[in-house]
Coordinates of C-alpha atoms and ligand atoms in Angstrom, one line a residue:
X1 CA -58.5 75.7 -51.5
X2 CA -58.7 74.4 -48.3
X3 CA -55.6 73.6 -46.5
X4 CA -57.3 70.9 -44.2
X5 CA -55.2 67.7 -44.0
X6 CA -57.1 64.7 -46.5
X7 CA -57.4 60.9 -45.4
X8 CA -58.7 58.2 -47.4
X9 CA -60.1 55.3 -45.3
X10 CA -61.4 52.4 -47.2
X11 CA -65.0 50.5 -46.3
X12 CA -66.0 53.7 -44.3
X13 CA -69.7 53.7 -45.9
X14 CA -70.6 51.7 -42.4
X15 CA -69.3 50.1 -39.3
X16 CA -65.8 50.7 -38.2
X17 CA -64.9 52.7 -41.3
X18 CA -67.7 54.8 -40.7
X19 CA -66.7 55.5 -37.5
X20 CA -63.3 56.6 -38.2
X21 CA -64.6 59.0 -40.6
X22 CA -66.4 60.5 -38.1
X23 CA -63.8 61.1 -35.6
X24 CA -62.1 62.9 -38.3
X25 CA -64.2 65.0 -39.4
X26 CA -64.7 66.0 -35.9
X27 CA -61.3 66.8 -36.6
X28 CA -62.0 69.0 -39.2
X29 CA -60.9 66.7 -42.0
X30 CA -61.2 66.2 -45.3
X31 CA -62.2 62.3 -45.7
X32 CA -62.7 60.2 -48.9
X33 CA -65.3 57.3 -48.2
X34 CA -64.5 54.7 -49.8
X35 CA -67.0 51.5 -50.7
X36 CA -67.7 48.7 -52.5
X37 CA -71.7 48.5 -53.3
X38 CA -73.4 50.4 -50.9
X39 CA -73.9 53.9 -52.2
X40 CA -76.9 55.0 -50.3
X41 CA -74.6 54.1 -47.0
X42 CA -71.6 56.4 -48.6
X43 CA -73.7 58.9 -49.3
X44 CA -75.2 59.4 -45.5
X45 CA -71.3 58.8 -44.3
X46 CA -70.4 62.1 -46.4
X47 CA -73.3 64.0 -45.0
X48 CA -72.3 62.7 -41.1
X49 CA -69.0 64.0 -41.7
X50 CA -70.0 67.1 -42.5
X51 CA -72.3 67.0 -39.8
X52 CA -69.6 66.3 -37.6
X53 CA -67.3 70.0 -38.9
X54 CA -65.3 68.1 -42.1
X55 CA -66.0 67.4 -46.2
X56 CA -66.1 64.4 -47.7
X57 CA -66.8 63.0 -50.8
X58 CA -67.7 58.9 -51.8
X59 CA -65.6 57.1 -54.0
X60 CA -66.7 53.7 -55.4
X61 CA -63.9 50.9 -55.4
X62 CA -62.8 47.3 -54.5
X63 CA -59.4 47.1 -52.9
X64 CA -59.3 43.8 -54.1
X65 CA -58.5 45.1 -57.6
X66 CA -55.9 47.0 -59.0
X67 CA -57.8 49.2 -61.5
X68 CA -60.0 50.4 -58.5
X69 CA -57.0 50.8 -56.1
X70 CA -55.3 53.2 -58.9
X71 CA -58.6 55.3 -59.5
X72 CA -59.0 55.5 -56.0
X73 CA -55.4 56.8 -55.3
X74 CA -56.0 59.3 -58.3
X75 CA -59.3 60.3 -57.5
X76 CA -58.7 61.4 -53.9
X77 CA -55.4 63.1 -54.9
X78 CA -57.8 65.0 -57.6
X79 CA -60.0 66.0 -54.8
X80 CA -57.8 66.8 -51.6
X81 CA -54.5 67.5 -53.3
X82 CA -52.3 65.4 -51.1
X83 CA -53.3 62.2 -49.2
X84 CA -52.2 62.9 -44.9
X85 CA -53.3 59.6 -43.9
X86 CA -54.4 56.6 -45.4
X87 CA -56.8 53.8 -43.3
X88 CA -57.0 50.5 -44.8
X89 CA -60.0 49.0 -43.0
X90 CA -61.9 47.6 -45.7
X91 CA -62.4 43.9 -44.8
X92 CA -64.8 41.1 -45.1
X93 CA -65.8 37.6 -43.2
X94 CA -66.1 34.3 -44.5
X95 CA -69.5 34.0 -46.6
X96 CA -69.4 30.5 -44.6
X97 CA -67.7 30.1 -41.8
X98 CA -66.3 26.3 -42.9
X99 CA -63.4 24.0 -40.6
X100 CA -60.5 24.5 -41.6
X101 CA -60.0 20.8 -42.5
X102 CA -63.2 21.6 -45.3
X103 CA -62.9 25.3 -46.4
X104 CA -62.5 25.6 -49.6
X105 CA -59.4 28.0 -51.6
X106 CA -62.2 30.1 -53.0
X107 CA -62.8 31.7 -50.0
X108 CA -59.6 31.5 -49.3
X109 CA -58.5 33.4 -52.2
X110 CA -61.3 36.2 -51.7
X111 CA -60.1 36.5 -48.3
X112 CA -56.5 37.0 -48.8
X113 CA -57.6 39.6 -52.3
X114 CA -59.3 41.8 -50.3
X115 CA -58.2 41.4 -46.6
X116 CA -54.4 41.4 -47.7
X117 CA -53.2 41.9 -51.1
X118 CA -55.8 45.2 -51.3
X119 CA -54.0 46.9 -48.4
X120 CA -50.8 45.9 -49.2
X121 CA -50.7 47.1 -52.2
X122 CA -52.8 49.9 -51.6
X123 CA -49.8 50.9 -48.7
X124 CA -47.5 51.1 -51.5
X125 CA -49.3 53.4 -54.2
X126 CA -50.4 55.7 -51.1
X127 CA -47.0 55.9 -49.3
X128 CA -45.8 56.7 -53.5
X129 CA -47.7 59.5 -53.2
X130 CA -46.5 60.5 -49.5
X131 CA -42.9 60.3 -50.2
X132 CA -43.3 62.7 -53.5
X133 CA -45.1 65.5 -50.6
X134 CA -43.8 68.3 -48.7
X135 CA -43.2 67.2 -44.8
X136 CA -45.1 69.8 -42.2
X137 CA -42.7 71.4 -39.8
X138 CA -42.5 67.9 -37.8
X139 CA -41.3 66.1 -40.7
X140 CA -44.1 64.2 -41.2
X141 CA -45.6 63.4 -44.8
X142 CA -48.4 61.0 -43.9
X143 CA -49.4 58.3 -41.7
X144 CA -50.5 54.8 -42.4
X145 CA -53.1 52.9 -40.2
X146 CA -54.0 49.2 -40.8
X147 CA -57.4 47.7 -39.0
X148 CA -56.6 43.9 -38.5
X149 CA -58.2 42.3 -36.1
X150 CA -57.4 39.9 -32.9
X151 CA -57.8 37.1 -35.5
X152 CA -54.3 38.4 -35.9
X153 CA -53.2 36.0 -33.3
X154 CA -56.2 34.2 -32.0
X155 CA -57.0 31.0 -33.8
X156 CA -60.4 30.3 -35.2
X157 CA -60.7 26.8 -36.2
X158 CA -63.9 27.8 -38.7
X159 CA -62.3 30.9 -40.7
X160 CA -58.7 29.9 -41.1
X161 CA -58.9 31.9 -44.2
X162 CA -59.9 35.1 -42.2
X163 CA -57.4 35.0 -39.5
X164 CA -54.3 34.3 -41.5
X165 CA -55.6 37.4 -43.9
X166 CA -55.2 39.6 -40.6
X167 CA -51.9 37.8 -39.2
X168 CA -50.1 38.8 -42.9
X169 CA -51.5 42.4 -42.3
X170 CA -48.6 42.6 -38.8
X171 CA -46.3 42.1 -41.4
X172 CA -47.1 44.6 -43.5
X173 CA -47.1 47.0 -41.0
X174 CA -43.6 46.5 -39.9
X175 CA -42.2 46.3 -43.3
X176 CA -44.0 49.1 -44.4
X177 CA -43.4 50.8 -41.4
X178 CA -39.3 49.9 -41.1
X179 CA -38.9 51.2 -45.2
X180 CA -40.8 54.6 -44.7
X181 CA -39.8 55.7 -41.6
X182 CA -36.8 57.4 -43.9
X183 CA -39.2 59.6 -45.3
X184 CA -41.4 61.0 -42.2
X185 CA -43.8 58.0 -42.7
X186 CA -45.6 56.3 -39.7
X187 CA -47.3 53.2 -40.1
X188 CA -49.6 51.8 -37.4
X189 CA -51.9 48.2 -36.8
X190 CA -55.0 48.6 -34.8
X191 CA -56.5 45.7 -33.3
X192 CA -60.0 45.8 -32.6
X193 CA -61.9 43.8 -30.4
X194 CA -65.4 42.4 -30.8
X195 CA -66.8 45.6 -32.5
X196 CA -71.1 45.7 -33.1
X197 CA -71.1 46.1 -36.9
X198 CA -73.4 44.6 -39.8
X199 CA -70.3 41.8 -39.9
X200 CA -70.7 40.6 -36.3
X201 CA -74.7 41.6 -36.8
X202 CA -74.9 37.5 -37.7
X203 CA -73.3 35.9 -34.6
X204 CA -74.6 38.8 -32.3
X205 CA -76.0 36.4 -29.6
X206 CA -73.2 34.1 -29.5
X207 CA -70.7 37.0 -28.1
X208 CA -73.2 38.7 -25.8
X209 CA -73.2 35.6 -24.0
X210 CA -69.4 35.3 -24.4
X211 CA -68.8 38.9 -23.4
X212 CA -71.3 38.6 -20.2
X213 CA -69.2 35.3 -19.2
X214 CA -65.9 37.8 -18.9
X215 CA -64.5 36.8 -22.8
X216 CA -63.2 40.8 -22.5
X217 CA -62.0 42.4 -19.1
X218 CA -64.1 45.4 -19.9
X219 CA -67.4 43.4 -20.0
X220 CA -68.7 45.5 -23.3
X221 CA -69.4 45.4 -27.0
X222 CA -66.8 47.4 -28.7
X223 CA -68.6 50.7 -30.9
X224 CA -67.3 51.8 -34.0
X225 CA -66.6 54.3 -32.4
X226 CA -64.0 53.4 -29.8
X227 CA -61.5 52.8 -33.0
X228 CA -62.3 56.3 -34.5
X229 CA -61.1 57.6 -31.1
X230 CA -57.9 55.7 -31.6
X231 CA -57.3 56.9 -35.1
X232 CA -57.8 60.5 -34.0
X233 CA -55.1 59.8 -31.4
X234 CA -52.7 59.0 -34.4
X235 CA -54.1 61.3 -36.9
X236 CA -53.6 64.5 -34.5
X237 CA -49.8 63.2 -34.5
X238 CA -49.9 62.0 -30.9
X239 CA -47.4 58.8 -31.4
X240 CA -44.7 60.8 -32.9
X241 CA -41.5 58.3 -31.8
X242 CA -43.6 55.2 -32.5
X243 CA -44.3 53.2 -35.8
X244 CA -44.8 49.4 -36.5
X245 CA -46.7 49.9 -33.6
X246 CA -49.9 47.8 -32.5
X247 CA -52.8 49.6 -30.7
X248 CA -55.4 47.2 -29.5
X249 CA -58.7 48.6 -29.1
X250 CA -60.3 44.6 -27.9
X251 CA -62.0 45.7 -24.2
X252 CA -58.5 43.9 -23.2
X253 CA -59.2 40.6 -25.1
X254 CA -55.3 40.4 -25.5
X255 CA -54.6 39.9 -22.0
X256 CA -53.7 36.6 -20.4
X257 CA -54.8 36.6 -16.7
X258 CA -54.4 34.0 -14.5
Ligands
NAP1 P1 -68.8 45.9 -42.1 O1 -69.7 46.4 -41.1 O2 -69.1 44.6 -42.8 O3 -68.4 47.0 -43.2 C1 -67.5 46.7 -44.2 C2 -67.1 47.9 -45.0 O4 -66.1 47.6 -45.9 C3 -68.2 48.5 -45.7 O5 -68.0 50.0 -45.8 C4 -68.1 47.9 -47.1 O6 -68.6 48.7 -48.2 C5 -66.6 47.9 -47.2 N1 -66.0 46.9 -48.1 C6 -66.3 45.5 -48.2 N2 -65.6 44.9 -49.1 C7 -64.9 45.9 -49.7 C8 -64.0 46.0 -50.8 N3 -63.6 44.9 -51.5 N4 -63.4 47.2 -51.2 C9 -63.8 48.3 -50.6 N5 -64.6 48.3 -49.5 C10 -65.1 47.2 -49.1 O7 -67.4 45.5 -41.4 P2 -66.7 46.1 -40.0 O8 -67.2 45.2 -38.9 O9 -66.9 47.6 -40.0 O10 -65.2 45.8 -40.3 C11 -64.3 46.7 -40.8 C12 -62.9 46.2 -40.7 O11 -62.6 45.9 -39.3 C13 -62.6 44.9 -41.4 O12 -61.3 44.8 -41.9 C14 -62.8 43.8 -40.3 O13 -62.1 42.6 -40.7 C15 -62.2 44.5 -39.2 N6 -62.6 44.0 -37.9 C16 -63.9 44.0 -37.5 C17 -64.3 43.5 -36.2 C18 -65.7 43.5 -35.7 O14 -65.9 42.9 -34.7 N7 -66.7 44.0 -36.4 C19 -63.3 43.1 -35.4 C20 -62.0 43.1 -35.8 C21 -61.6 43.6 -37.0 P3 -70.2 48.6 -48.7 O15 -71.0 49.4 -47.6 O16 -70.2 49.2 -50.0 O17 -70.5 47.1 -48.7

């Protein structure tokens, strides 16, 4: 059996998840793809992986629902007998961007069910299984990454619903991050900028000009990619005093410059 730490990283079938796959199987990890729908794209993540030097298998679920969330869990540990590092980076948009004087609590409620309550919850079943496995010779039985966004902190007057979903995952890092650090548990937020995926796909030309007027100091789209390179940093153990941390990947978006 190999010996060849496992991470589960939800929505990797494409974009960001995908690319975080990738920079771990160029790690030479074991990676459960998980995704909601889109099989075909699961399918050709597994086979990049393994392109890339690691295994993988697809595993259908919503985070958004409990049943999936639990078969997930289960099905992962049946494959890779432990669970090393955990991504939540499943996430979806607004089907409407609507004002935030008009947008409706359907949304809302689809918003915060898979952007928030998923992960969160998800967090606790995976750090279960963390605190029940034998620490390596660091001490360390698992890590915990969250993707939320800059909508953490940046207000978007047309998908309230979105950016409070990604504020309430700061919180979860640090309180998931202050009750595991106990048991050899890191927990981690990234931040990613403006990222080219199928969900900025829609409003492509609107941030090319944005990003050519100076929106980002570094004056480029961020790639999928750029946030795999991050979670390699984390997953190779290379913030071992830091947890609750943020890591912003945004091209410096976050800065204020005067
Ligand atoms: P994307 O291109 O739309 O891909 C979304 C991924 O999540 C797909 O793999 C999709 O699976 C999966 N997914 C959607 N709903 C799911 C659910 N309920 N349960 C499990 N998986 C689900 O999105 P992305 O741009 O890569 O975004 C990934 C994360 O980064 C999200 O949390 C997003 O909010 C965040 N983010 C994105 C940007 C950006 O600029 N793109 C910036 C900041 C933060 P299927 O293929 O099966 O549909």
């Amino acid at each position: 059996m190999s010996t060849q730490p496992v991470a589960l990283v939800t929505g990797s079938s494409r974009g960001i998840g995908r690319g975080i796959a990738l920079a771990l199987g160029a790690l030479g990890w074991r990676v459960v793809v998980n995704y909601a729908g889109n099989r075909q794209a699961a399918d050709e993540c597994v086979a990049l992986v393994a392109a890339a030097g690691g295994q993988a298998i697809a595993v259908q679920g919503d985070v958004g629902e409990a049943g999936d969330r639990h078969r997930l869990v289960a099905e992962s540990v049946a494959w890779g007998g432990r669970i090393d590092l955990l991504v939540n980076n499943a996430g979806v948009a607004p089907a409407v961007r609507a004002d935030v004087l008009d947008a409706g609590e359907e949304s809302f409620d689809r918003l915060i069910r898979i952007n928030l309550k998923g992960p969160y919850f998800l967090t606790q079943a995976v750090a279960k299984v963390m605190i029940g496995q034998a620490p390596d010779v660091s001490g360390s039985r698992g890590q915990i990454i969250t993707v939320s966004s800059i909508s953490a902190y940046t207000a978007s007057v047309n998908r309230g619903d979105y950016c409070v979903s990604k504020a309430g995952l700061g919180m979860l890092t640090k309180v998931f991050a202050a009750r595991l650090a106990d048991h050899g548990i890191r927990v981690y937020e990234i931040r990613p900028g403006v990222i080219l995926t199928d969900m900025t796909g829609p409003v492509k030309a609107k941030y090319d000009a944005l990003i050519a007027d100076g929106l980002t100091p570094i004056k480029r789209w961020g790639d999928p990619a750029d946030i795999g390179r991050a979670v390699a940093a984390i997953a190779s153990g290379d913030l071992p005093f830091s947890t609750g941390e943020v890591i912003n990947v945004d091209g410096g978006f976050h800065l204020h410059t005067l």
